[in-house]
Amino acid sequence: MPADHPTPPASPPAPLLDTRALEAALARFADERDWAPFHTPRNLVMALTGEVGELNEIFQWMTEAEAAQAAVHPDTARPVRDELADVLLYLVRLASVLGVDLDEAVRHKLVTNARKYPVESSRGSSRKSGA
Ligand SMILES: [Mg+2]
């Protein structure tokens, strides 16, 4: 770049995950019901785990072929969506209550995973890293 055109300051990267509107909606939902006192980190972790369990129940005992169709099969399409939403809602609420920036956490974890599983040694392998 020519000297008479200085490099513009780097702008922050666009977020991979912008949960601000959802965090606000969840806070409003809890505040309207005076549920904020119940939304402690411990309670939210347990609620999140319960919702993951409900998602697990849908897939339990399915064949791989049935599981691959779970989001489109008439019997399970709605329940899959409902439980995925429940997991996301509790996850976002938990992060919000803890003051965790999920976008930063996700970005950091993607970098960590890329270092932990280099393409050259990980391609086609399901082997888990020791760390
Ligand atoms: Mg549920």
Short mmCIF file of N, CA, C and O and ligand atoms in Angstrom, two decimals:
data_model
loop_
_atom_site.label_atom_id
_atom_site.label_comp_id
_atom_site.label_asym_id
_atom_site.label_seq_id
_atom_site.Cartn_x
_atom_site.Cartn_y
_atom_site.Cartn_z
N MET A 1 0.86 -1.18 0.00
CA MET A 1 0.00 0.00 0.00
C MET A 1 0.90 1.24 0.00
O MET A 1 1.85 1.30 0.76
N PRO A 2 0.61 2.21 -0.84
CA PRO A 2 1.45 3.42 -0.88
C PRO A 2 1.47 4.14 0.46
O PRO A 2 0.50 4.07 1.23
N ALA A 3 2.57 4.87 0.70
CA ALA A 3 2.74 5.55 1.99
C ALA A 3 1.68 6.62 2.23
O ALA A 3 1.35 6.92 3.36
N ASP A 4 1.15 7.22 1.13
CA ASP A 4 0.14 8.26 1.34
C ASP A 4 -1.25 7.68 1.65
O ASP A 4 -2.19 8.42 1.83
N HIS A 5 -1.35 6.37 1.70
CA HIS A 5 -2.60 5.71 2.09
C HIS A 5 -2.33 4.81 3.29
O HIS A 5 -2.05 3.63 3.12
N PRO A 6 -2.37 5.40 4.49
CA PRO A 6 -2.06 4.58 5.67
C PRO A 6 -3.05 3.43 5.83
O PRO A 6 -4.21 3.53 5.42
N THR A 7 -2.54 2.36 6.43
CA THR A 7 -3.39 1.19 6.67
C THR A 7 -4.49 1.57 7.65
O THR A 7 -4.21 2.13 8.71
N PRO A 8 -5.73 1.32 7.28
CA PRO A 8 -6.82 1.64 8.23
C PRO A 8 -6.74 0.75 9.45
O PRO A 8 -6.23 -0.37 9.37
N PRO A 9 -7.23 1.25 10.59
CA PRO A 9 -7.20 0.40 11.79
C PRO A 9 -8.04 -0.85 11.56
O PRO A 9 -9.06 -0.81 10.87
N ALA A 10 -7.54 -1.93 12.12
CA ALA A 10 -8.27 -3.20 11.97
C ALA A 10 -9.61 -3.11 12.69
O ALA A 10 -9.68 -2.67 13.83
N SER A 11 -10.65 -3.48 11.98
CA SER A 11 -11.96 -3.50 12.63
C SER A 11 -12.16 -4.87 13.27
O SER A 11 -11.63 -5.86 12.79
N PRO A 12 -12.91 -4.90 14.36
CA PRO A 12 -13.13 -6.20 14.99
C PRO A 12 -13.86 -7.13 14.04
O PRO A 12 -14.66 -6.68 13.22
N PRO A 13 -13.55 -8.42 14.13
CA PRO A 13 -14.22 -9.36 13.23
C PRO A 13 -15.72 -9.41 13.52
O PRO A 13 -16.15 -9.17 14.65
N ALA A 14 -16.49 -9.70 12.50
CA ALA A 14 -17.93 -9.85 12.69
C ALA A 14 -18.17 -11.02 13.64
O ALA A 14 -17.46 -12.03 13.57
N PRO A 15 -19.13 -10.88 14.54
CA PRO A 15 -19.36 -11.99 15.48
C PRO A 15 -19.81 -13.26 14.77
O PRO A 15 -20.54 -13.20 13.79
N LEU A 16 -19.32 -14.38 15.26
CA LEU A 16 -19.82 -15.66 14.78
C LEU A 16 -21.18 -15.94 15.41
O LEU A 16 -22.03 -16.60 14.85
N LEU A 17 -21.34 -15.39 16.61
CA LEU A 17 -22.53 -15.68 17.40
C LEU A 17 -22.95 -14.40 18.12
O LEU A 17 -22.24 -13.93 19.00
N ASP A 18 -24.06 -13.85 17.73
CA ASP A 18 -24.56 -12.65 18.39
C ASP A 18 -25.82 -13.01 19.16
O ASP A 18 -26.89 -13.18 18.57
N THR A 19 -25.69 -13.14 20.47
CA THR A 19 -26.80 -13.60 21.30
C THR A 19 -27.46 -12.46 22.07
O THR A 19 -28.31 -12.72 22.92
N ARG A 20 -27.09 -11.22 21.77
CA ARG A 20 -27.59 -10.10 22.59
C ARG A 20 -29.12 -10.02 22.61
O ARG A 20 -29.71 -9.83 23.67
N ALA A 21 -29.77 -10.16 21.47
CA ALA A 21 -31.22 -10.06 21.43
C ALA A 21 -31.87 -11.21 22.21
O ALA A 21 -32.85 -11.00 22.93
N LEU A 22 -31.30 -12.40 22.08
CA LEU A 22 -31.84 -13.55 22.81
C LEU A 22 -31.60 -13.39 24.30
O LEU A 22 -32.48 -13.68 25.12
N GLU A 23 -30.41 -12.93 24.68
CA GLU A 23 -30.14 -12.70 26.11
C GLU A 23 -31.14 -11.71 26.69
O GLU A 23 -31.65 -11.91 27.80
N ALA A 24 -31.43 -10.65 25.96
CA ALA A 24 -32.39 -9.64 26.43
C ALA A 24 -33.79 -10.24 26.55
O ALA A 24 -34.50 -9.98 27.53
N ALA A 25 -34.18 -11.06 25.58
CA ALA A 25 -35.50 -11.69 25.62
C ALA A 25 -35.61 -12.63 26.81
O ALA A 25 -36.64 -12.68 27.49
N LEU A 26 -34.55 -13.38 27.07
CA LEU A 26 -34.56 -14.32 28.20
C LEU A 26 -34.58 -13.58 29.53
O LEU A 26 -35.28 -13.99 30.47
N ALA A 27 -33.85 -12.49 29.62
CA ALA A 27 -33.84 -11.69 30.86
C ALA A 27 -35.23 -11.09 31.09
O ALA A 27 -35.74 -11.08 32.21
N ARG A 28 -35.82 -10.59 30.02
CA ARG A 28 -37.18 -10.02 30.13
C ARG A 28 -38.18 -11.09 30.56
O ARG A 28 -38.99 -10.86 31.45
N PHE A 29 -38.10 -12.25 29.97
CA PHE A 29 -38.99 -13.37 30.31
C PHE A 29 -38.87 -13.71 31.80
O PHE A 29 -39.88 -13.88 32.50
N ALA A 30 -37.63 -13.79 32.27
CA ALA A 30 -37.40 -14.12 33.69
C ALA A 30 -37.85 -12.98 34.60
O ALA A 30 -38.50 -13.22 35.62
N ASP A 31 -37.55 -11.75 34.22
CA ASP A 31 -37.91 -10.60 35.06
C ASP A 31 -39.43 -10.46 35.18
O ASP A 31 -39.94 -10.17 36.27
N GLU A 32 -40.14 -10.67 34.08
CA GLU A 32 -41.61 -10.54 34.11
C GLU A 32 -42.23 -11.54 35.08
O GLU A 32 -43.31 -11.30 35.61
N ARG A 33 -41.57 -12.65 35.30
CA ARG A 33 -42.10 -13.70 36.18
C ARG A 33 -41.41 -13.72 37.54
O ARG A 33 -41.66 -14.61 38.35
N ASP A 34 -40.51 -12.77 37.74
CA ASP A 34 -39.70 -12.71 38.95
C ASP A 34 -38.95 -14.04 39.17
O ASP A 34 -38.89 -14.56 40.27
N TRP A 35 -38.42 -14.55 38.08
CA TRP A 35 -37.68 -15.82 38.13
C TRP A 35 -36.17 -15.60 38.22
O TRP A 35 -35.43 -16.59 38.37
N ALA A 36 -35.73 -14.38 38.11
CA ALA A 36 -34.28 -14.15 38.13
C ALA A 36 -33.62 -14.79 39.37
O ALA A 36 -32.53 -15.36 39.25
N PRO A 37 -34.27 -14.73 40.56
CA PRO A 37 -33.62 -15.35 41.72
C PRO A 37 -33.40 -16.86 41.55
O PRO A 37 -32.50 -17.44 42.18
N PHE A 38 -34.21 -17.50 40.71
CA PHE A 38 -34.05 -18.95 40.50
C PHE A 38 -33.00 -19.25 39.43
O PHE A 38 -32.54 -20.39 39.33
N HIS A 39 -32.67 -18.26 38.64
CA HIS A 39 -31.72 -18.48 37.55
C HIS A 39 -30.28 -18.33 38.02
O HIS A 39 -29.51 -17.52 37.53
N THR A 40 -29.94 -19.13 39.01
CA THR A 40 -28.55 -19.17 39.49
C THR A 40 -27.76 -20.06 38.54
O THR A 40 -28.33 -20.93 37.86
N PRO A 41 -26.45 -19.88 38.49
CA PRO A 41 -25.65 -20.74 37.62
C PRO A 41 -25.87 -22.23 37.88
O PRO A 41 -26.03 -23.02 36.94
N ARG A 42 -25.94 -22.60 39.14
CA ARG A 42 -26.13 -24.02 39.48
C ARG A 42 -27.47 -24.53 38.93
O ARG A 42 -27.54 -25.60 38.31
N ASN A 43 -28.54 -23.78 39.17
CA ASN A 43 -29.86 -24.20 38.67
C ASN A 43 -29.89 -24.26 37.15
O ASN A 43 -30.49 -25.15 36.56
N LEU A 44 -29.24 -23.30 36.52
CA LEU A 44 -29.27 -23.26 35.06
C LEU A 44 -28.45 -24.40 34.45
O LEU A 44 -28.84 -24.96 33.42
N VAL A 45 -27.34 -24.77 35.10
CA VAL A 45 -26.57 -25.92 34.61
C VAL A 45 -27.43 -27.18 34.71
O VAL A 45 -27.47 -28.00 33.78
N MET A 46 -28.15 -27.33 35.82
CA MET A 46 -29.00 -28.52 35.96
C MET A 46 -30.14 -28.51 34.94
O MET A 46 -30.49 -29.55 34.37
N ALA A 47 -30.73 -27.35 34.72
CA ALA A 47 -31.82 -27.25 33.73
C ALA A 47 -31.28 -27.56 32.33
O ALA A 47 -31.93 -28.27 31.54
N LEU A 48 -30.10 -27.04 32.02
CA LEU A 48 -29.48 -27.31 30.72
C LEU A 48 -29.25 -28.81 30.55
O LEU A 48 -29.57 -29.39 29.50
N THR A 49 -28.72 -29.42 31.57
CA THR A 49 -28.46 -30.87 31.51
C THR A 49 -29.75 -31.65 31.32
O THR A 49 -29.80 -32.62 30.56
N GLY A 50 -30.81 -31.21 32.00
CA GLY A 50 -32.11 -31.86 31.84
C GLY A 50 -32.61 -31.76 30.41
O GLY A 50 -33.15 -32.73 29.86
N GLU A 51 -32.42 -30.61 29.80
CA GLU A 51 -32.87 -30.44 28.42
C GLU A 51 -32.04 -31.28 27.45
O GLU A 51 -32.58 -31.82 26.47
N VAL A 52 -30.75 -31.40 27.71
CA VAL A 52 -29.92 -32.29 26.89
C VAL A 52 -30.43 -33.72 27.04
O VAL A 52 -30.50 -34.48 26.06
N GLY A 53 -30.84 -34.08 28.25
CA GLY A 53 -31.42 -35.40 28.48
C GLY A 53 -32.70 -35.61 27.67
O GLY A 53 -32.92 -36.69 27.13
N GLU A 54 -33.54 -34.57 27.61
CA GLU A 54 -34.77 -34.67 26.82
C GLU A 54 -34.46 -34.84 25.33
O GLU A 54 -35.13 -35.61 24.63
N LEU A 55 -33.43 -34.16 24.86
CA LEU A 55 -33.01 -34.33 23.47
C LEU A 55 -32.49 -35.75 23.26
O LEU A 55 -32.82 -36.41 22.26
N ASN A 56 -31.73 -36.22 24.23
CA ASN A 56 -31.19 -37.58 24.17
C ASN A 56 -32.31 -38.62 24.10
O ASN A 56 -32.21 -39.60 23.35
N GLU A 57 -33.37 -38.39 24.86
CA GLU A 57 -34.49 -39.34 24.87
C GLU A 57 -35.09 -39.55 23.48
O GLU A 57 -35.52 -40.64 23.15
N ILE A 58 -35.12 -38.48 22.70
CA ILE A 58 -35.69 -38.60 21.36
C ILE A 58 -34.87 -39.57 20.51
O ILE A 58 -35.41 -40.36 19.74
N PHE A 59 -33.56 -39.49 20.66
CA PHE A 59 -32.66 -40.27 19.81
C PHE A 59 -32.34 -41.67 20.37
O PHE A 59 -31.83 -42.51 19.63
N GLN A 60 -32.64 -41.83 21.64
CA GLN A 60 -32.30 -43.10 22.29
C GLN A 60 -32.99 -44.26 21.57
O GLN A 60 -34.20 -44.20 21.30
N TRP A 61 -32.22 -45.26 21.26
CA TRP A 61 -32.67 -46.51 20.64
C TRP A 61 -32.99 -46.37 19.15
O TRP A 61 -33.44 -47.32 18.52
N MET A 62 -32.80 -45.20 18.57
CA MET A 62 -32.97 -45.08 17.13
C MET A 62 -31.79 -45.75 16.43
O MET A 62 -30.69 -45.79 16.96
N THR A 63 -32.04 -46.22 15.22
CA THR A 63 -30.92 -46.64 14.38
C THR A 63 -30.23 -45.38 13.85
O THR A 63 -30.80 -44.27 13.94
N GLU A 64 -29.05 -45.54 13.28
CA GLU A 64 -28.37 -44.37 12.68
C GLU A 64 -29.23 -43.76 11.58
O GLU A 64 -29.30 -42.54 11.44
N ALA A 65 -29.90 -44.60 10.80
CA ALA A 65 -30.75 -44.10 9.71
C ALA A 65 -31.95 -43.32 10.26
O ALA A 65 -32.31 -42.26 9.74
N GLU A 66 -32.56 -43.81 11.33
CA GLU A 66 -33.69 -43.11 11.94
C GLU A 66 -33.23 -41.77 12.53
O GLU A 66 -33.92 -40.75 12.38
N ALA A 67 -32.09 -41.80 13.19
CA ALA A 67 -31.57 -40.57 13.81
C ALA A 67 -31.27 -39.50 12.76
O ALA A 67 -31.52 -38.31 12.98
N ALA A 68 -30.77 -39.94 11.61
CA ALA A 68 -30.44 -38.99 10.54
C ALA A 68 -31.70 -38.30 10.01
O ALA A 68 -31.61 -37.20 9.46
N GLN A 69 -32.86 -38.94 10.18
CA GLN A 69 -34.12 -38.39 9.69
C GLN A 69 -34.96 -37.75 10.80
O GLN A 69 -36.08 -37.30 10.55
N ALA A 70 -34.45 -37.70 12.01
CA ALA A 70 -35.25 -37.27 13.17
C ALA A 70 -35.79 -35.85 13.02
O ALA A 70 -36.88 -35.56 13.50
N ALA A 71 -35.05 -34.98 12.37
CA ALA A 71 -35.49 -33.58 12.25
C ALA A 71 -36.53 -33.38 11.15
O ALA A 71 -37.09 -32.29 11.03
N VAL A 72 -36.78 -34.43 10.36
CA VAL A 72 -37.79 -34.31 9.30
C VAL A 72 -38.94 -35.31 9.46
O VAL A 72 -40.00 -35.14 8.87
N HIS A 73 -38.75 -36.35 10.26
CA HIS A 73 -39.81 -37.33 10.47
C HIS A 73 -40.97 -36.65 11.22
O HIS A 73 -40.74 -35.95 12.20
N PRO A 74 -42.21 -36.88 10.77
CA PRO A 74 -43.35 -36.21 11.41
C PRO A 74 -43.48 -36.45 12.91
O PRO A 74 -43.96 -35.59 13.64
N ASP A 75 -43.04 -37.62 13.37
CA ASP A 75 -43.17 -37.92 14.80
C ASP A 75 -42.15 -37.19 15.66
O ASP A 75 -42.36 -37.02 16.87
N THR A 76 -41.02 -36.83 15.07
CA THR A 76 -39.94 -36.28 15.89
C THR A 76 -39.47 -34.89 15.47
O THR A 76 -38.70 -34.26 16.21
N ALA A 77 -39.92 -34.40 14.32
CA ALA A 77 -39.43 -33.11 13.83
C ALA A 77 -39.67 -31.98 14.84
O ALA A 77 -38.75 -31.20 15.14
N ARG A 78 -40.88 -31.88 15.36
CA ARG A 78 -41.20 -30.81 16.32
C ARG A 78 -40.47 -31.01 17.65
O ARG A 78 -39.83 -30.08 18.16
N PRO A 79 -40.51 -32.23 18.23
CA PRO A 79 -39.78 -32.44 19.48
C PRO A 79 -38.27 -32.15 19.36
O PRO A 79 -37.68 -31.60 20.28
N VAL A 80 -37.67 -32.52 18.23
CA VAL A 80 -36.24 -32.23 18.05
C VAL A 80 -36.01 -30.72 18.10
O VAL A 80 -35.10 -30.23 18.79
N ARG A 81 -36.85 -29.99 17.40
CA ARG A 81 -36.70 -28.52 17.39
C ARG A 81 -36.92 -27.94 18.79
O ARG A 81 -36.21 -27.03 19.22
N ASP A 82 -37.95 -28.44 19.47
CA ASP A 82 -38.25 -27.92 20.81
C ASP A 82 -37.09 -28.16 21.76
O ASP A 82 -36.71 -27.27 22.54
N GLU A 83 -36.51 -29.35 21.73
CA GLU A 83 -35.43 -29.64 22.68
C GLU A 83 -34.13 -28.93 22.29
O GLU A 83 -33.39 -28.50 23.18
N LEU A 84 -33.86 -28.82 21.00
CA LEU A 84 -32.69 -28.02 20.59
C LEU A 84 -32.85 -26.58 21.08
O LEU A 84 -31.89 -25.97 21.59
N ALA A 85 -34.06 -26.05 20.95
CA ALA A 85 -34.31 -24.68 21.42
C ALA A 85 -34.14 -24.59 22.93
O ALA A 85 -33.52 -23.64 23.44
N ASP A 86 -34.68 -25.56 23.66
CA ASP A 86 -34.54 -25.55 25.12
C ASP A 86 -33.07 -25.56 25.53
O ASP A 86 -32.66 -24.83 26.44
N VAL A 87 -32.28 -26.39 24.88
CA VAL A 87 -30.84 -26.46 25.19
C VAL A 87 -30.19 -25.10 24.93
O VAL A 87 -29.44 -24.59 25.76
N LEU A 88 -30.51 -24.53 23.78
CA LEU A 88 -29.90 -23.24 23.43
C LEU A 88 -30.35 -22.15 24.41
O LEU A 88 -29.53 -21.33 24.85
N LEU A 89 -31.62 -22.13 24.76
CA LEU A 89 -32.12 -21.09 25.67
C LEU A 89 -31.42 -21.17 27.02
O LEU A 89 -30.98 -20.15 27.56
N TYR A 90 -31.30 -22.36 27.57
CA TYR A 90 -30.63 -22.48 28.87
C TYR A 90 -29.13 -22.19 28.75
O TYR A 90 -28.53 -21.61 29.65
N LEU A 91 -28.52 -22.60 27.65
CA LEU A 91 -27.10 -22.33 27.45
C LEU A 91 -26.84 -20.82 27.38
O LEU A 91 -25.93 -20.31 28.05
N VAL A 92 -27.65 -20.13 26.62
CA VAL A 92 -27.46 -18.69 26.47
C VAL A 92 -27.78 -17.97 27.79
O VAL A 92 -27.06 -17.05 28.18
N ARG A 93 -28.82 -18.42 28.48
CA ARG A 93 -29.15 -17.80 29.77
C ARG A 93 -28.02 -18.03 30.78
O ARG A 93 -27.65 -17.11 31.53
N LEU A 94 -27.49 -19.24 30.80
CA LEU A 94 -26.38 -19.54 31.72
C LEU A 94 -25.18 -18.66 31.43
O LEU A 94 -24.60 -18.06 32.34
N ALA A 95 -24.81 -18.56 30.18
CA ALA A 95 -23.67 -17.72 29.81
C ALA A 95 -23.94 -16.27 30.20
O ALA A 95 -23.04 -15.57 30.71
N SER A 96 -25.16 -15.82 29.99
CA SER A 96 -25.51 -14.44 30.31
C SER A 96 -25.40 -14.18 31.81
O SER A 96 -24.81 -13.18 32.24
N VAL A 97 -25.94 -15.09 32.61
CA VAL A 97 -25.89 -14.93 34.07
C VAL A 97 -24.44 -14.96 34.56
O VAL A 97 -24.07 -14.25 35.50
N LEU A 98 -23.61 -15.78 33.91
CA LEU A 98 -22.20 -15.87 34.30
C LEU A 98 -21.35 -14.73 33.73
O LEU A 98 -20.19 -14.57 34.09
N GLY A 99 -21.92 -13.96 32.82
CA GLY A 99 -21.16 -12.89 32.19
C GLY A 99 -20.17 -13.39 31.17
O GLY A 99 -19.16 -12.73 30.89
N VAL A 100 -20.45 -14.55 30.59
CA VAL A 100 -19.56 -15.13 29.59
C VAL A 100 -19.97 -14.64 28.20
O VAL A 100 -21.14 -14.73 27.83
N ASP A 101 -19.00 -14.14 27.46
CA ASP A 101 -19.20 -13.73 26.08
C ASP A 101 -19.10 -14.98 25.21
O ASP A 101 -18.01 -15.50 24.96
N LEU A 102 -20.25 -15.49 24.78
CA LEU A 102 -20.25 -16.75 24.03
C LEU A 102 -19.50 -16.63 22.71
O LEU A 102 -18.88 -17.59 22.26
N ASP A 103 -19.57 -15.47 22.08
CA ASP A 103 -18.85 -15.30 20.81
C ASP A 103 -17.34 -15.47 21.04
O ASP A 103 -16.67 -16.18 20.29
N GLU A 104 -16.84 -14.84 22.10
CA GLU A 104 -15.40 -14.98 22.42
C GLU A 104 -15.08 -16.42 22.76
O GLU A 104 -14.07 -16.97 22.33
N ALA A 105 -15.95 -17.06 23.55
CA ALA A 105 -15.71 -18.45 23.97
C ALA A 105 -15.69 -19.38 22.76
O ALA A 105 -14.83 -20.26 22.66
N VAL A 106 -16.61 -19.17 21.85
CA VAL A 106 -16.68 -20.02 20.65
C VAL A 106 -15.45 -19.80 19.78
O VAL A 106 -14.84 -20.75 19.30
N ARG A 107 -15.09 -18.54 19.58
CA ARG A 107 -13.90 -18.25 18.77
C ARG A 107 -12.65 -18.90 19.37
O ARG A 107 -11.85 -19.51 18.66
N HIS A 108 -12.49 -18.76 20.69
CA HIS A 108 -11.34 -19.33 21.37
C HIS A 108 -11.32 -20.85 21.21
O HIS A 108 -10.28 -21.45 20.93
N LYS A 109 -12.48 -21.47 21.37
CA LYS A 109 -12.55 -22.92 21.29
C LYS A 109 -12.28 -23.43 19.87
O LYS A 109 -11.66 -24.48 19.68
N LEU A 110 -12.75 -22.69 18.87
CA LEU A 110 -12.46 -23.09 17.49
C LEU A 110 -10.96 -23.08 17.21
O LEU A 110 -10.43 -23.98 16.55
N VAL A 111 -10.27 -22.05 17.73
CA VAL A 111 -8.82 -21.99 17.55
C VAL A 111 -8.15 -23.14 18.29
O VAL A 111 -7.26 -23.82 17.76
N THR A 112 -8.60 -23.37 19.53
CA THR A 112 -8.03 -24.47 20.33
C THR A 112 -8.24 -25.81 19.63
O THR A 112 -7.32 -26.63 19.54
N ASN A 113 -9.44 -26.03 19.11
CA ASN A 113 -9.72 -27.31 18.43
C ASN A 113 -8.90 -27.47 17.16
O ASN A 113 -8.44 -28.57 16.85
N ALA A 114 -8.69 -26.36 16.45
CA ALA A 114 -7.89 -26.44 15.22
C ALA A 114 -6.44 -26.80 15.54
O ALA A 114 -5.80 -27.54 14.80
N ARG A 115 -5.93 -26.30 16.67
CA ARG A 115 -4.56 -26.64 17.08
C ARG A 115 -4.48 -28.08 17.57
O ARG A 115 -3.51 -28.79 17.34
N LYS A 116 -5.54 -28.49 18.28
CA LYS A 116 -5.57 -29.82 18.87
C LYS A 116 -5.74 -30.90 17.81
O LYS A 116 -5.25 -32.02 17.98
N TYR A 117 -6.46 -30.57 16.75
CA TYR A 117 -6.73 -31.54 15.70
C TYR A 117 -6.26 -30.99 14.36
O TYR A 117 -7.07 -30.55 13.52
N PRO A 118 -4.94 -31.00 14.14
CA PRO A 118 -4.43 -30.51 12.85
C PRO A 118 -5.01 -31.34 11.71
O PRO A 118 -5.18 -32.55 11.84
N VAL A 119 -5.31 -30.68 10.61
CA VAL A 119 -5.92 -31.36 9.47
C VAL A 119 -5.08 -32.57 9.04
O VAL A 119 -5.62 -33.67 8.82
N GLU A 120 -3.76 -32.37 8.97
CA GLU A 120 -2.88 -33.42 8.45
C GLU A 120 -3.00 -34.72 9.25
O GLU A 120 -2.97 -35.81 8.68
N SER A 121 -3.08 -34.62 10.58
CA SER A 121 -3.11 -35.83 11.39
C SER A 121 -4.52 -36.23 11.83
O SER A 121 -4.69 -37.27 12.46
N SER A 122 -5.52 -35.43 11.49
CA SER A 122 -6.87 -35.73 11.98
C SER A 122 -7.84 -36.13 10.88
O SER A 122 -8.90 -36.69 11.18
N ARG A 123 -7.48 -35.85 9.65
CA ARG A 123 -8.42 -36.11 8.55
C ARG A 123 -8.86 -37.58 8.51
O ARG A 123 -8.03 -38.48 8.50
N GLY A 124 -10.16 -37.78 8.58
CA GLY A 124 -10.71 -39.13 8.47
C GLY A 124 -10.58 -39.97 9.73
O GLY A 124 -10.96 -41.13 9.75
N SER A 125 -10.05 -39.38 10.82
CA SER A 125 -9.86 -40.14 12.05
C SER A 125 -10.82 -39.63 13.12
O SER A 125 -10.97 -38.43 13.32
N SER A 126 -11.46 -40.56 13.83
CA SER A 126 -12.34 -40.15 14.93
C SER A 126 -11.62 -40.22 16.26
O SER A 126 -12.22 -40.02 17.30
N ARG A 127 -10.30 -40.48 16.22
CA ARG A 127 -9.53 -40.58 17.45
C ARG A 127 -9.53 -39.25 18.19
O ARG A 127 -9.27 -38.21 17.60
N LYS A 128 -9.79 -39.30 19.48
CA LYS A 128 -9.85 -38.10 20.29
C LYS A 128 -8.47 -37.80 20.82
O LYS A 128 -7.70 -38.70 21.13
N SER A 129 -8.18 -36.48 20.90
CA SER A 129 -6.90 -36.06 21.45
C SER A 129 -6.87 -36.35 22.95
O SER A 129 -7.92 -36.34 23.60
N GLY A 130 -5.68 -36.56 23.47
CA GLY A 130 -5.54 -36.86 24.89
C GLY A 130 -5.80 -35.70 25.80
O GLY A 130 -6.15 -35.85 26.97
N ALA A 131 -5.66 -34.46 25.32
CA ALA A 131 -5.80 -33.29 26.20
C ALA A 131 -7.25 -32.88 26.40
O ALA A 131 -8.12 -33.19 25.66
MG MG B 1 -37.51 -29.56 26.93
#
